[in-house]
Phi, psi and omega in degrees: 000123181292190182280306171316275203320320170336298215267336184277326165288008175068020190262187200246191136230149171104166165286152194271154163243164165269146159282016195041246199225069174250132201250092137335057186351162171276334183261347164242023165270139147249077167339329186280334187282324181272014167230355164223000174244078147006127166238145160234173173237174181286144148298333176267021191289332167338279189309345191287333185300317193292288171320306199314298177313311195295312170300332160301319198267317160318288184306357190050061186247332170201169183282173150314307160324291182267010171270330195282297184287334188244321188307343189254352151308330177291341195017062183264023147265006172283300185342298200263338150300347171233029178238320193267022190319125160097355164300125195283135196307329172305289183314297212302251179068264167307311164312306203298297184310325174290334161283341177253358183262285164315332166282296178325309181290302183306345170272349178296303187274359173292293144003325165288312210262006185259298198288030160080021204264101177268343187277341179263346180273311186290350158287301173316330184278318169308312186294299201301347163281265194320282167348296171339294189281356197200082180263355150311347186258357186252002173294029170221021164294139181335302202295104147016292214258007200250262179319335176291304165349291166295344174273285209319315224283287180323325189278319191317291162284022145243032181237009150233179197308192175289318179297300187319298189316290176348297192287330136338303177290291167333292185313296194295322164000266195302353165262006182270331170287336173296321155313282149005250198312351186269317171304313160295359177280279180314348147305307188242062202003081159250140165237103158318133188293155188314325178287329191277327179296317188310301197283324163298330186283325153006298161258001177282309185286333185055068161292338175291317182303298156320302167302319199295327202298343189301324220269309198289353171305313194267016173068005190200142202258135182276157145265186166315309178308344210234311191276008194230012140343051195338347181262328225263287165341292141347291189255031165266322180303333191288290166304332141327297182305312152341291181303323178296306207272335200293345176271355173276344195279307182304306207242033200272297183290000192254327175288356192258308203286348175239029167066060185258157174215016159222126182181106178302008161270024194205355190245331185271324192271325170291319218251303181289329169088035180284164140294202191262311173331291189309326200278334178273317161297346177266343179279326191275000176304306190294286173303050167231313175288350170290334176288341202251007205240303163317293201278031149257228303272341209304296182287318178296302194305312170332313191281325189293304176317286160028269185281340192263334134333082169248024164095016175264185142323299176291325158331271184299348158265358167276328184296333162283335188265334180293348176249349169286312178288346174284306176333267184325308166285353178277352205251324207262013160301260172327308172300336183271343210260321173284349171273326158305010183202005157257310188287186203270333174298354188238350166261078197270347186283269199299039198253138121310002191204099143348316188276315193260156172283109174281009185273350201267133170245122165292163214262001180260330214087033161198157177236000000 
C-alpha cells in the first residue's frame, strides 16, 4: 500500500511511542493530549540524532564539546519526527535540521540581547534577508547561522516546485523581521500587550513556515482553494497556536528568571495584572482551547479532503495531501507536548543558573 493509499484509508506510519516515565507537572497537564492523541514517530527517526549532531558540528552551530553533552538531550530531531510522518527521509533530514537550527538562532539572539550586541544582531539580521532570496550563494558564509541556514534552505527546496519554494521563502521575511521587533522590544524593556504579543509570537514561532513543510511533506502543493480555507486554516492555526503558547507555559518560569520579557504569560502578568499563578492557569486556559478549537475544526477539514476529490487524478492527490497535512497536524499535539517534558531545554529546575541554559554557548565566548 502506497503513502496516499495509507493515508486515504485513514491508517498511520511510524511507530506508535509511549512517553515512558516522563512526570508530567499538574499545571502543564493537558489530558486530552495524553489521551487522544496517539504519539508516532518517523520510521527514520532513529538516524535523525546521529545525522543532526554531525551536521551541528560541520555548520559550527555548536562546539564539539557541547554537541557530545547536550545534543541528543535537547531532542529537536523528536520533535519534527512526530510532526512531519510520511515525510520522505531525506526532507525530514532537512527539517530535524532546519529545527535545530531555529533554536540555535533564537539563543544567538537571546545572547545579542542580554549582552547589549545591537550592531551584531542587525547584522545577522541583513545577512539571513539576503540569504533568504539567493541561499546557493551562501552556503559557505562566515556566519554559522548564516550558512546553516542556507544548507536547510537548499535541502528543503528541492523536493517541491519554484512556486512552493517562492512562498516559503516570501512566509520567512517576516519572521526574521518579527526577531527584529522582539529584539528592539527587549532592549528597550517593552512587554508587549497581550493582542500585540499574540500577533508577534505568530511569527517569531513562523506558524506559516511550519504548516507550509505539511505539503512536500504529503509530497504535493496545495492549491489555494484548499490552503486559503477557513476550516483548512482553522486547525492548522489551532495547532500553531496550541504550540506557541504551550512553550510559553513551559518556559513562563525559566523567562520570569532571566528578566525575558515575551511570553505570554508575562504579557498577561504586565499588562492584565495576573499573578504568576493567575497567569499560568490563563495560559493554560489557551492551549486546552486550542485542542478543543482543532478537534470542531477536524470533521470539517475531513469534508474539504472530500470535496477536492472530484473523480479526477489530481482530485485525488490533492484530497491525500489534504488528510495527509490533518494526519501531521493531529501529530504535532503530542509531539510538541512530549518534547516539553523530555528535553533538556526545559528543565529549568536542574540549571545551576535559572537565567542561562547550559547547553547555550555564546558565539564571542561568553555568557
Amino acid at each position: 500500500m502506497n503513502i496516499v493509499d495509507r493515508l486515504v484509508s485513514g491508517g498511520s506510519s511510524g511507530p506508535l511511542r509511549s512517553p515512558g516515565l516522563v512526570s508530567v507537572p499538574p499545571e502543564l497537564s493537558v489530558p486530552a493530549i495524553e489521551s487522544a492523541f496517539p504519539r508516532r514517530l518517523h520510521p527514520y527517526w532513529p538516524k535523525l540524532q546521529a545525522r543532526t549532531r554531525e551536521w551541528l558540528l560541520r555548520q559550527r552551530l555548536m562546539t564539539r564539546r557541547g554537541v557530545e553533552r547536550f545534543a541528543d538531550d535537547l531532542r529537536y530531531t523528536d520533535l519534527v519526527a512526530g510532526y512531519y510522518l510520511e515525510a520522505p527521509d531525506e526532507l525530514l533530514a532537512a527539517i530535524a535540521d532546519f529545527s535545530a537550527w531555529f533554536f540555535a538562532w533564537d539563543d544567538r539572539h537571546d545572547r545579542d540581547v542580554v549582552h547589549g550586541r545591537p550592531q551584531a544582531w542587525r547584522r545577522l539580521s541583513t545577512q539571513l534577508h539576503v540569504a533568504l532570496d539567493a541561499p546557493q550563494d551562501h552556503i559557505r558564509h562566515p556566519d554559522p547561522v548564516v550558512a546553516a541556514m542556507a544548507d536547510c534552505l537548499m535541502r528543503i527546496c528541492s523536493h517541491l516546485g519554484d512556486t512552493w519554494n517562492a512562498r516559503f521563502i516570501e512566509n520567512f521575511h517576516p519572521v526574521v523581521d518579527a526577531y527584529d521587533q522582539e529584539f528592539r522590544n527587549r532592549i528597550l524593556g517593552v512587554v508587549p500587550a497581550v493582542a500585540d504579543y499574540i500577533e508577534l509570537r505568530r511569527l517569531t514561532f513562523a506558524h506559516q513556515l511550519w504548516i507550509d513543510l505539511l505539503e512536500p511533506t504529503a509530497r504535493c502543493e496545495l492549491p489555494g482553494f484548499v490552503r486559503h480555507d477557513p476550516v483548512f486554516q482553522r486547525a492548522a492555526l489551532a495547532t500553531q497556536d496550541f504550540s506557541a503558547w504551550y512553550n510559553d507555559l513551559c518556559s513562563l518560569r525559566k523567562e520570569l528568571a532571566g528578566g525575558e520579557l515575551h511570553n505570554l504569560g508575562i504579557s498577561l502578568i504586565h499588562h492584565d495584572g495576573l499573578s504568576t499563578q493567575e497567569a499560568i492557569a490563563e495560559v493554560h486556559s489557551r492551549v486546552s482551547r486550542c485542542v478543543d478549537n482543532f478537534l470542531a475544526a477536524e470533521p470539517s477539514v475531513q469534508q474539504l479532503a472530500d470535496r477536492a476529490d472530484d473523480g479526477t487524478a489530481q482530485g485525488a492527490r490533492h484530497a491525500a495531501a489534504v488528510r495527509s497535512c490533518l494526519f501531521n497536524m493531529r501529530n504535532w499535539f503530542s509531539s510538541v507536548y512530549w518534547f516539553h517534558h523530555e528535553s533538556g531545554r526545559y528543565r529549568v529546575d536542574s540549571w545551576d543558573d535559572r537565567s542561562t541554559p547550559p547547553y547555550l554557548e555564546d558565539p564571542e565566548g561568553r555568557k
